[in-house]
PDB file of C-alpha atoms in Angstrom:
ATOM      1  CA  MET A   1     193.267  55.101 155.525  1.00 96.00           C
ATOM      2  CA  ILE A   2     189.864  56.572 155.075  1.00 97.00           C
ATOM      3  CA  ILE A   3     187.308  54.528 152.537  1.00 98.00           C
ATOM      4  CA  ALA A   4     184.147  56.615 151.874  1.00 97.00           C
ATOM      5  CA  VAL A   5     181.365  54.352 150.427  1.00 97.00           C
ATOM      6  CA  ALA A   6     179.020  56.479 148.258  1.00 96.00           C
ATOM      7  CA  SER A   7     176.509  56.134 145.650  1.00 95.00           C
ATOM      8  CA  GLY A   8     174.628  58.414 143.152  1.00 91.00           C
ATOM      9  CA  LYS A   9     171.152  57.504 144.359  1.00 87.00           C
ATOM     10  CA  GLY A  10     169.470  55.922 147.520  1.00 87.00           C
ATOM     11  CA  GLY A  11     168.699  52.178 147.496  1.00 89.00           C
ATOM     12  CA  THR A  12     171.672  50.905 145.651  1.00 92.00           C
ATOM     13  CA  GLY A  13     173.271  48.922 148.624  1.00 93.00           C
ATOM     14  CA  LYS A  14     175.517  51.557 149.869  1.00 95.00           C
ATOM     15  CA  THR A  15     174.963  50.900 153.702  1.00 96.00           C
ATOM     16  CA  THR A  16     175.072  47.198 152.872  1.00 96.00           C
ATOM     17  CA  VAL A  17     178.307  47.378 151.595  1.00 97.00           C
ATOM     18  CA  ALA A  18     179.836  49.593 154.171  1.00 97.00           C
ATOM     19  CA  VAL A  19     178.624  47.690 157.036  1.00 97.00           C
ATOM     20  CA  ASN A  20     179.831  44.176 155.811  1.00 97.00           C
ATOM     21  CA  PHE A  21     182.871  45.774 154.673  1.00 97.00           C
ATOM     22  CA  ALA A  22     183.544  47.110 158.315  1.00 97.00           C
ATOM     23  CA  LEU A  23     182.462  43.568 159.926  1.00 97.00           C
ATOM     24  CA  SER A  24     184.780  41.663 157.506  1.00 97.00           C
ATOM     25  CA  ILE A  25     188.202  43.637 157.884  1.00 97.00           C
ATOM     26  CA  ASP A  26     190.455  44.056 161.071  1.00 96.00           C
ATOM     27  CA  ASN A  27     191.046  47.408 162.776  1.00 96.00           C
ATOM     28  CA  ALA A  28     187.805  49.015 161.413  1.00 97.00           C
ATOM     29  CA  GLN A  29     186.033  52.002 162.349  1.00 98.00           C
ATOM     30  CA  LEU A  30     182.554  52.791 160.516  1.00 98.00           C
ATOM     31  CA  LEU A  31     181.246  56.360 160.477  1.00 98.00           C
ATOM     32  CA  ASP A  32     177.694  56.610 159.217  1.00 98.00           C
ATOM     33  CA  CYS A  33     177.627  60.307 157.796  1.00 97.00           C
ATOM     34  CA  ASP A  34     174.078  59.767 156.156  1.00 96.00           C
ATOM     35  CA  VAL A  35     172.964  61.915 159.015  1.00 97.00           C
ATOM     36  CA  GLU A  36     169.597  62.717 157.604  1.00 95.00           C
ATOM     37  CA  GLU A  37     168.621  59.175 157.569  1.00 93.00           C
ATOM     38  CA  PRO A  38     171.251  57.012 159.455  1.00 96.00           C
ATOM     39  CA  ASN A  39     170.714  53.317 159.260  1.00 94.00           C
ATOM     40  CA  SER A  40     173.839  51.699 159.690  1.00 96.00           C
ATOM     41  CA  HIS A  41     173.272  50.918 163.312  1.00 96.00           C
ATOM     42  CA  LEU A  42     170.166  48.904 162.298  1.00 95.00           C
ATOM     43  CA  PHE A  43     172.297  46.269 161.020  1.00 96.00           C
ATOM     44  CA  LEU A  44     175.706  46.866 163.056  1.00 95.00           C
ATOM     45  CA  LYS A  45     173.667  46.996 166.370  1.00 95.00           C
ATOM     46  CA  PRO A  46     176.288  48.744 168.287  1.00 97.00           C
ATOM     47  CA  GLU A  47     176.199  49.312 171.838  1.00 97.00           C
ATOM     48  CA  ILE A  48     176.284  53.275 172.465  1.00 97.00           C
ATOM     49  CA  THR A  49     178.772  54.400 174.952  1.00 97.00           C
ATOM     50  CA  ASP A  50     178.578  58.138 174.559  1.00 97.00           C
ATOM     51  CA  ARG A  51     176.235  60.875 173.233  1.00 97.00           C
ATOM     52  CA  LYS A  52     176.987  64.448 172.562  1.00 96.00           C
ATOM     53  CA  LYS A  53     175.151  67.362 171.284  1.00 96.00           C
ATOM     54  CA  SER A  54     175.979  68.843 167.840  1.00 95.00           C
ATOM     55  CA  VAL A  55     175.992  72.495 167.609  1.00 95.00           C
ATOM     56  CA  VAL A  56     176.809  75.348 165.194  1.00 95.00           C
ATOM     57  CA  LEU A  57     177.351  79.055 165.843  1.00 96.00           C
ATOM     58  CA  VAL A  58     174.985  81.492 164.790  1.00 97.00           C
ATOM     59  CA  PRO A  59     174.921  85.414 165.105  1.00 97.00           C
ATOM     60  CA  ARG A  60     172.864  87.409 167.452  1.00 97.00           C
ATOM     61  CA  VAL A  61     172.587  90.998 167.904  1.00 97.00           C
ATOM     62  CA  ASN A  62     173.001  93.471 170.844  1.00 96.00           C
ATOM     63  CA  HIS A  63     170.422  96.144 169.829  1.00 92.00           C
ATOM     64  CA  ASP A  64     171.446  98.518 172.450  1.00 93.00           C
ATOM     65  CA  ILE A  65     174.444  99.319 170.285  1.00 94.00           C
ATOM     66  CA  CYS A  66     173.285  98.191 166.709  1.00 94.00           C
ATOM     67  CA  THR A  67     172.909 101.181 164.382  1.00 93.00           C
ATOM     68  CA  TYR A  68     171.148  99.093 161.630  1.00 94.00           C
ATOM     69  CA  CYS A  69     173.682 100.072 159.154  1.00 93.00           C
ATOM     70  CA  GLN A  70     173.267  96.998 157.085  1.00 94.00           C
ATOM     71  CA  ARG A  71     176.760  95.875 157.088  1.00 96.00           C
ATOM     72  CA  CYS A  72     175.960  92.468 158.405  1.00 97.00           C
ATOM     73  CA  ARG A  73     173.339  92.058 155.777  1.00 97.00           C
ATOM     74  CA  GLU A  74     175.802  93.218 152.952  1.00 97.00           C
ATOM     75  CA  VAL A  75     178.530  90.574 153.996  1.00 97.00           C
ATOM     76  CA  CYS A  76     176.098  87.812 154.496  1.00 97.00           C
ATOM     77  CA  ALA A  77     176.791  85.645 151.482  1.00 96.00           C
ATOM     78  CA  TYR A  78     173.972  83.557 152.118  1.00 95.00           C
ATOM     79  CA  GLY A  79     171.332  85.774 152.671  1.00 96.00           C
ATOM     80  CA  ALA A  80     170.749  84.797 156.113  1.00 96.00           C
ATOM     81  CA  ILE A  81     170.137  88.202 157.478  1.00 97.00           C
ATOM     82  CA  ALA A  82     167.695  90.905 156.948  1.00 96.00           C
ATOM     83  CA  VAL A  83     167.795  94.523 158.383  1.00 95.00           C
ATOM     84  CA  ILE A  84     164.786  96.654 158.561  1.00 92.00           C
ATOM     85  CA  PRO A  85     165.881 100.341 159.381  1.00 89.00           C
ATOM     86  CA  PRO A  86     164.271 102.428 162.136  1.00 87.00           C
ATOM     87  CA  SER A  87     161.517 104.611 160.466  1.00 80.00           C
ATOM     88  CA  ALA A  88     161.622 108.459 161.569  1.00 63.00           C
ATOM     89  CA  GLY A  89     159.613 108.742 164.609  1.00 62.00           C
ATOM     90  CA  LYS A  90     158.618 105.000 164.918  1.00 68.00           C
ATOM     91  CA  GLY A  91     161.100 103.528 167.099  1.00 72.00           C
ATOM     92  CA  LYS A  92     164.168 101.045 166.498  1.00 79.00           C
ATOM     93  CA  GLY A  93     164.684  99.022 163.388  1.00 87.00           C
ATOM     94  CA  GLN A  94     165.116  95.252 163.406  1.00 92.00           C
ATOM     95  CA  VAL A  95     167.664  92.680 162.407  1.00 95.00           C
ATOM     96  CA  LEU A  96     166.428  89.427 161.348  1.00 96.00           C
ATOM     97  CA  ILE A  97     168.483  86.297 161.308  1.00 97.00           C
ATOM     98  CA  PHE A  98     167.512  83.189 159.458  1.00 96.00           C
ATOM     99  CA  ASP A  99     169.470  80.290 161.440  1.00 94.00           C
ATOM    100  CA  ASN A 100     168.575  77.903 158.815  1.00 91.00           C
ATOM    101  CA  LEU A 101     170.407  79.580 156.187  1.00 93.00           C
ATOM    102  CA  CYS A 102     173.560  80.746 158.263  1.00 95.00           C
ATOM    103  CA  HIS A 103     176.628  78.764 157.304  1.00 93.00           C
ATOM    104  CA  SER A 104     178.467  79.933 160.657  1.00 94.00           C
ATOM    105  CA  CYS A 105     181.115  81.768 158.502  1.00 95.00           C
ATOM    106  CA  GLY A 106     181.279  84.599 161.142  1.00 96.00           C
ATOM    107  CA  ALA A 107     181.754  87.285 158.464  1.00 97.00           C
ATOM    108  CA  CYS A 108     178.848  89.427 160.041  1.00 97.00           C
ATOM    109  CA  VAL A 109     180.486  89.186 163.625  1.00 97.00           C
ATOM    110  CA  MET A 110     184.121  89.979 162.506  1.00 97.00           C
ATOM    111  CA  LEU A 111     182.871  92.953 160.098  1.00 97.00           C
ATOM    112  CA  CYS A 112     180.246  94.710 162.237  1.00 97.00           C
ATOM    113  CA  PRO A 113     181.374  98.257 162.593  1.00 97.00           C
ATOM    114  CA  GLU A 114     179.671  98.669 166.104  1.00 95.00           C
ATOM    115  CA  LYS A 115     180.607  95.328 167.458  1.00 96.00           C
ATOM    116  CA  ALA A 116     176.989  94.672 168.009  1.00 96.00           C
ATOM    117  CA  MET A 117     177.166  91.054 166.594  1.00 97.00           C
ATOM    118  CA  PHE A 118     178.104  87.953 168.557  1.00 97.00           C
ATOM    119  CA  GLU A 119     177.575  84.228 168.065  1.00 97.00           C
ATOM    120  CA  GLU A 120     175.831  81.756 170.283  1.00 97.00           C
ATOM    121  CA  GLU A 121     175.613  78.093 169.878  1.00 96.00           C
ATOM    122  CA  ARG A 122     172.545  76.338 168.244  1.00 95.00           C
ATOM    123  CA  GLU A 123     171.807  72.603 168.509  1.00 95.00           C
ATOM    124  CA  THR A 124     171.381  70.781 165.224  1.00 95.00           C
ATOM    125  CA  GLY A 125     171.630  67.205 166.035  1.00 96.00           C
ATOM    126  CA  ILE A 126     173.311  64.522 168.078  1.00 97.00           C
ATOM    127  CA  ILE A 127     176.507  62.436 167.646  1.00 97.00           C
ATOM    128  CA  GLU A 128     176.483  58.840 169.146  1.00 97.00           C
ATOM    129  CA  THR A 129     179.564  56.508 169.386  1.00 97.00           C
ATOM    130  CA  GLY A 130     179.816  53.044 170.593  1.00 97.00           C
ATOM    131  CA  LYS A 131     181.162  49.743 169.429  1.00 96.00           C
ATOM    132  CA  ALA A 132     179.848  46.518 167.806  1.00 95.00           C
ATOM    133  CA  GLY A 133     182.094  43.638 168.453  1.00 94.00           C
ATOM    134  CA  LYS A 134     185.377  44.798 166.974  1.00 94.00           C
ATOM    135  CA  VAL A 135     184.061  47.620 164.990  1.00 97.00           C
ATOM    136  CA  ASP A 136     184.169  51.212 166.555  1.00 97.00           C
ATOM    137  CA  PHE A 137     180.936  53.002 165.529  1.00 98.00           C
ATOM    138  CA  THR A 138     180.141  56.835 165.043  1.00 98.00           C
ATOM    139  CA  HIS A 139     177.032  58.366 163.584  1.00 97.00           C
ATOM    140  CA  GLY A 140     175.171  61.623 163.595  1.00 97.00           C
ATOM    141  CA  ARG A 141     171.407  62.158 163.843  1.00 97.00           C
ATOM    142  CA  LEU A 142     170.219  65.650 162.373  1.00 97.00           C
ATOM    143  CA  ASN A 143     167.197  67.201 164.240  1.00 95.00           C
ATOM    144  CA  LEU A 144     164.080  67.483 162.347  1.00 92.00           C
ATOM    145  CA  LYS A 145     163.559  70.726 159.883  1.00 87.00           C
ATOM    146  CA  GLU A 146     167.171  71.329 159.944  1.00 89.00           C
ATOM    147  CA  ALA A 147     168.121  72.449 156.442  1.00 86.00           C
ATOM    148  CA  MET A 148     171.884  71.898 156.350  1.00 90.00           C
ATOM    149  CA  SER A 149     173.540  68.593 157.350  1.00 94.00           C
ATOM    150  CA  PRO A 150     177.427  69.169 156.334  1.00 94.00           C
ATOM    151  CA  PRO A 151     178.130  70.974 159.727  1.00 94.00           C
ATOM    152  CA  LEU A 152     177.095  67.624 161.307  1.00 96.00           C
ATOM    153  CA  ILE A 153     178.986  65.479 158.931  1.00 97.00           C
ATOM    154  CA  LYS A 154     181.968  67.514 159.501  1.00 96.00           C
ATOM    155  CA  GLN A 155     181.595  66.999 163.348  1.00 96.00           C
ATOM    156  CA  VAL A 156     181.009  63.221 162.630  1.00 97.00           C
ATOM    157  CA  LYS A 157     184.288  63.151 160.647  1.00 97.00           C
ATOM    158  CA  LYS A 158     186.079  64.649 163.634  1.00 96.00           C
ATOM    159  CA  GLY A 159     185.915  61.123 165.236  1.00 95.00           C
ATOM    160  CA  ILE A 160     188.075  59.686 162.527  1.00 97.00           C
ATOM    161  CA  ASN A 161     190.907  57.654 164.318  1.00 96.00           C
ATOM    162  CA  LYS A 162     193.800  57.709 162.085  1.00 94.00           C
ATOM    163  CA  GLU A 163     194.845  54.271 163.609  1.00 96.00           C
ATOM    164  CA  LYS A 164     191.742  52.605 162.153  1.00 97.00           C
ATOM    165  CA  ILE A 165     190.659  51.829 158.617  1.00 97.00           C
ATOM    166  CA  SER A 166     187.701  54.291 158.671  1.00 98.00           C
ATOM    167  CA  ILE A 167     184.640  53.375 156.431  1.00 98.00           C
ATOM    168  CA  ILE A 168     182.239  56.309 155.927  1.00 98.00           C
ATOM    169  CA  ASP A 169     178.818  55.631 154.864  1.00 97.00           C
ATOM    170  CA  SER A 170     178.161  58.533 152.775  1.00 96.00           C
ATOM    171  CA  PRO A 171     174.704  60.130 152.098  1.00 95.00           C
ATOM    172  CA  PRO A 172     173.247  59.301 148.701  1.00 93.00           C
ATOM    173  CA  GLY A 173     173.245  61.608 145.679  1.00 92.00           C
ATOM    174  CA  THR A 174     175.769  64.306 144.506  1.00 91.00           C
ATOM    175  CA  SER A 175     174.950  67.254 146.568  1.00 91.00           C
ATOM    176  CA  CYS A 176     176.822  69.223 149.395  1.00 93.00           C
ATOM    177  CA  PRO A 177     176.105  66.371 151.790  1.00 95.00           C
ATOM    178  CA  VAL A 178     177.976  63.864 149.701  1.00 95.00           C
ATOM    179  CA  ILE A 179     181.092  66.304 149.242  1.00 95.00           C
ATOM    180  CA  ALA A 180     181.322  66.948 152.982  1.00 96.00           C
ATOM    181  CA  SER A 181     181.493  63.158 153.527  1.00 96.00           C
ATOM    182  CA  VAL A 182     183.779  62.005 150.792  1.00 96.00           C
ATOM    183  CA  LYS A 183     186.189  64.992 150.834  1.00 95.00           C
ATOM    184  CA  GLY A 184     189.620  64.005 152.490  1.00 95.00           C
ATOM    185  CA  ALA A 185     188.905  60.333 151.796  1.00 96.00           C
ATOM    186  CA  ASP A 186     191.971  58.214 150.715  1.00 96.00           C
ATOM    187  CA  PHE A 187     189.455  56.131 148.309  1.00 97.00           C
ATOM    188  CA  VAL A 188     185.892  56.218 147.177  1.00 97.00           C
ATOM    189  CA  LEU A 189     183.836  53.243 146.479  1.00 97.00           C
ATOM    190  CA  LEU A 190     180.776  53.795 144.211  1.00 97.00           C
ATOM    191  CA  VAL A 191     178.172  51.332 144.750  1.00 97.00           C
ATOM    192  CA  THR A 192     175.724  51.027 141.961  1.00 97.00           C
ATOM    193  CA  GLU A 193     173.167  48.516 140.289  1.00 96.00           C
ATOM    194  CA  PRO A 194     173.103  47.189 136.657  1.00 96.00           C
ATOM    195  CA  THR A 195     170.064  49.095 135.671  1.00 95.00           C
ATOM    196  CA  PRO A 196     169.661  52.298 133.232  1.00 95.00           C
ATOM    197  CA  PHE A 197     168.737  54.356 136.414  1.00 94.00           C
ATOM    198  CA  GLY A 198     171.688  52.981 138.086  1.00 95.00           C
ATOM    199  CA  LEU A 199     174.046  53.898 135.516  1.00 96.00           C
ATOM    200  CA  ASN A 200     172.907  57.079 135.044  1.00 96.00           C
ATOM    201  CA  ASP A 201     173.166  58.044 138.785  1.00 95.00           C
ATOM    202  CA  LEU A 202     176.679  56.311 138.745  1.00 96.00           C
ATOM    203  CA  LYS A 203     177.806  58.829 135.972  1.00 96.00           C
ATOM    204  CA  LEU A 204     176.609  61.725 137.995  1.00 96.00           C
ATOM    205  CA  ALA A 205     178.678  60.346 141.053  1.00 96.00           C
ATOM    206  CA  VAL A 206     181.829  59.774 138.882  1.00 96.00           C
ATOM    207  CA  GLU A 207     181.743  63.458 137.896  1.00 95.00           C
ATOM    208  CA  THR A 208     181.253  64.435 141.460  1.00 93.00           C
ATOM    209  CA  VAL A 209     184.265  62.464 142.484  1.00 93.00           C
ATOM    210  CA  LYS A 210     186.279  63.665 139.688  1.00 90.00           C
ATOM    211  CA  THR A 211     185.926  67.303 140.895  1.00 92.00           C
ATOM    212  CA  LEU A 212     187.628  66.049 144.052  1.00 93.00           C
ATOM    213  CA  ASN A 213     190.434  64.073 142.247  1.00 92.00           C
ATOM    214  CA  LEU A 214     189.964  61.243 144.368  1.00 94.00           C
ATOM    215  CA  PRO A 215     190.711  57.374 143.605  1.00 94.00           C
ATOM    216  CA  VAL A 216     187.795  55.461 142.836  1.00 96.00           C
ATOM    217  CA  GLY A 217     186.415  52.096 142.236  1.00 96.00           C
ATOM    218  CA  ILE A 218     183.057  50.458 141.701  1.00 97.00           C
ATOM    219  CA  VAL A 219     180.960  47.949 143.467  1.00 97.00           C
ATOM    220  CA  ILE A 220     178.010  46.280 141.582  1.00 97.00           C
ATOM    221  CA  ASN A 221     175.275  45.255 143.858  1.00 96.00           C
ATOM    222  CA  ARG A 222     172.298  43.150 142.793  1.00 95.00           C
ATOM    223  CA  SER A 223     174.890  41.870 140.208  1.00 95.00           C
ATOM    224  CA  CYS A 224     173.023  40.203 137.198  1.00 95.00           C
ATOM    225  CA  GLU A 225     172.962  39.325 133.413  1.00 95.00           C
ATOM    226  CA  ASN A 226     172.813  43.245 132.930  1.00 95.00           C
ATOM    227  CA  ASP A 227     176.458  43.880 134.523  1.00 96.00           C
ATOM    228  CA  HIS A 228     177.639  44.863 130.931  1.00 96.00           C
ATOM    229  CA  LEU A 229     175.697  48.114 131.401  1.00 96.00           C
ATOM    230  CA  ILE A 230     178.199  49.079 134.132  1.00 97.00           C
ATOM    231  CA  GLU A 231     181.127  47.167 132.913  1.00 97.00           C
ATOM    232  CA  ASP A 232     181.126  48.956 129.342  1.00 97.00           C
ATOM    233  CA  TYR A 233     180.802  52.403 131.133  1.00 97.00           C
ATOM    234  CA  SER A 234     183.692  51.469 133.622  1.00 97.00           C
ATOM    235  CA  LYS A 235     186.051  50.360 131.007  1.00 96.00           C
ATOM    236  CA  ARG A 236     185.446  53.570 128.931  1.00 96.00           C
ATOM    237  CA  GLU A 237     186.229  55.623 132.162  1.00 95.00           C
ATOM    238  CA  LYS A 238     188.960  53.238 133.130  1.00 94.00           C
ATOM    239  CA  ILE A 239     187.417  52.758 136.708  1.00 96.00           C
ATOM    240  CA  PRO A 240     187.886  49.261 137.926  1.00 96.00           C
ATOM    241  CA  VAL A 241     184.818  47.212 139.061  1.00 97.00           C
ATOM    242  CA  MET A 242     186.151  45.755 142.405  1.00 97.00           C
ATOM    243  CA  MET A 243     183.468  43.673 143.649  1.00 96.00           C
ATOM    244  CA  LYS A 244     180.145  42.167 142.494  1.00 97.00           C
ATOM    245  CA  ILE A 245     177.410  41.153 144.848  1.00 96.00           C
ATOM    246  CA  PRO A 246     174.898  38.914 143.262  1.00 94.00           C
ATOM    247  CA  PHE A 247     171.046  39.473 142.989  1.00 94.00           C
ATOM    248  CA  ASP A 248     170.483  36.569 145.345  1.00 92.00           C
ATOM    249  CA  ARG A 249     167.094  35.930 147.264  1.00 93.00           C
ATOM    250  CA  ASN A 250     168.999  34.854 150.391  1.00 92.00           C
ATOM    251  CA  ILE A 251     170.637  38.063 150.781  1.00 93.00           C
ATOM    252  CA  ALA A 252     167.377  39.937 150.079  1.00 93.00           C
ATOM    253  CA  VAL A 253     165.685  37.845 152.825  1.00 94.00           C
ATOM    254  CA  ALA A 254     168.510  38.482 155.402  1.00 93.00           C
ATOM    255  CA  TYR A 255     168.612  42.148 154.576  1.00 92.00           C
ATOM    256  CA  SER A 256     164.724  42.279 155.303  1.00 92.00           C
ATOM    257  CA  LYS A 257     165.506  40.885 158.812  1.00 93.00           C
ATOM    258  CA  GLY A 258     168.220  43.181 159.563  1.00 93.00           C
ATOM    259  CA  ILE A 259     170.800  40.405 158.957  1.00 95.00           C
ATOM    260  CA  ASN A 260     174.331  41.056 157.304  1.00 96.00           C
ATOM    261  CA  ILE A 261     175.451  39.283 154.071  1.00 95.00           C
ATOM    262  CA  VAL A 262     178.680  38.051 156.127  1.00 95.00           C
ATOM    263  CA  GLU A 263     176.219  36.450 158.767  1.00 95.00           C
ATOM    264  CA  VAL A 264     174.406  34.144 156.269  1.00 93.00           C
ATOM    265  CA  MET A 265     177.284  33.850 153.703  1.00 94.00           C
ATOM    266  CA  PRO A 266     180.686  33.881 155.741  1.00 95.00           C
ATOM    267  CA  GLU A 267     182.585  33.384 152.602  1.00 95.00           C
ATOM    268  CA  TYR A 268     182.053  36.967 151.976  1.00 95.00           C
ATOM    269  CA  MET A 269     184.285  38.251 154.517  1.00 96.00           C
ATOM    270  CA  GLU A 270     187.054  36.832 152.387  1.00 97.00           C
ATOM    271  CA  LYS A 271     185.739  38.823 149.466  1.00 96.00           C
ATOM    272  CA  PHE A 272     185.511  42.104 151.529  1.00 97.00           C
ATOM    273  CA  LYS A 273     189.160  41.426 152.578  1.00 97.00           C
ATOM    274  CA  GLY A 274     190.176  40.967 149.001  1.00 96.00           C
ATOM    275  CA  LEU A 275     188.335  44.228 148.326  1.00 97.00           C
ATOM    276  CA  LEU A 276     190.484  46.039 151.003  1.00 97.00           C
ATOM    277  CA  ASN A 277     193.689  44.640 149.334  1.00 96.00           C
ATOM    278  CA  LEU A 278     192.616  46.086 146.048  1.00 95.00           C
ATOM    279  CA  ILE A 279     191.869  49.496 147.344  1.00 96.00           C
ATOM    280  CA  THR A 280     195.353  49.187 149.105  1.00 95.00           C
ATOM    281  CA  SER A 281     197.039  48.533 145.741  1.00 93.00           C
ATOM    282  CA  ARG A 282     195.162  51.086 144.067  1.00 91.00           C
ATOM    283  CA  ILE A 283     195.910  53.898 146.580  1.00 91.00           C
ATOM    284  CA  ALA A 284     199.821  52.571 146.272  1.00 89.00           C
ATOM    285  CA  GLY A 285     199.649  53.143 142.665  1.00 80.00           C
ATOM    286  CA  LYS A 286     198.176  56.174 140.834  1.00 49.00           C
ATOM    287  CA  GLY A 287     194.705  54.907 140.955  1.00 47.00           C
ATOM    288  CA  GLY A 288     192.498  58.263 140.355  1.00 44.00           C
ATOM    289  CA  VAL A 289     189.773  58.739 137.837  1.00 45.00           C
ATOM    290  CA  GLN A 290     191.468  59.162 134.581  1.00 40.00           C
TER     291      GLN A 290
END
């Protein structure tokens, strides 16, 4: 089972839910796909046992056989290639490749009439795996200045163990990295907070999940007297509120020290186990966004 934990914006407690969820249930695996700013490891404190480079394929040019016909530029849907044709009497032209715009689709290589294009690996980050107690752990770290995180997210997700309950800590927001993280999940938990801003971003996140037709539920973090903001919306959208975490000073103090909720409030392990039961039941039924 794959459960993606997501949120419409950062700072709602998405990682808090993902980590405490993984610590509370049996046979869990946590994959931190927020590769631009991973922080699950700060709370889970895993022992890292393996590191490997994350690479993507980018095109290169054999200028000895390139005729600067511009076919590579024409087929590149992402504007990652520019061709400067040779000027009469002024030597060869140039093929400019913008690696950060390249999506590694390979079209330029396949469709080059002169077979002058080829691919080589380019490092974009690192993938680390390890273990924290009984929880298997994997996360990715995107290199600085890298523009695209989805390729690294997809490589992190290759570590999903189908024999485990895989919990994915997704990036915040509703853009391409979120889609790459939640796509293929059996269930999406949207973490929100009972504020007007939280409600606004929850609506955006729900619309995103709708496009993928995935079952979804809501966790209200920092639950307080304003919960009705989220509950009224969830009733209208027929999305269940599956858990509430109170706006509690003890939780905030523990968080500031890198201590998990289930360490200071062990009773929450049963609440997260109950959350898993609700998700399992929801998946067994129809359970999608209506």
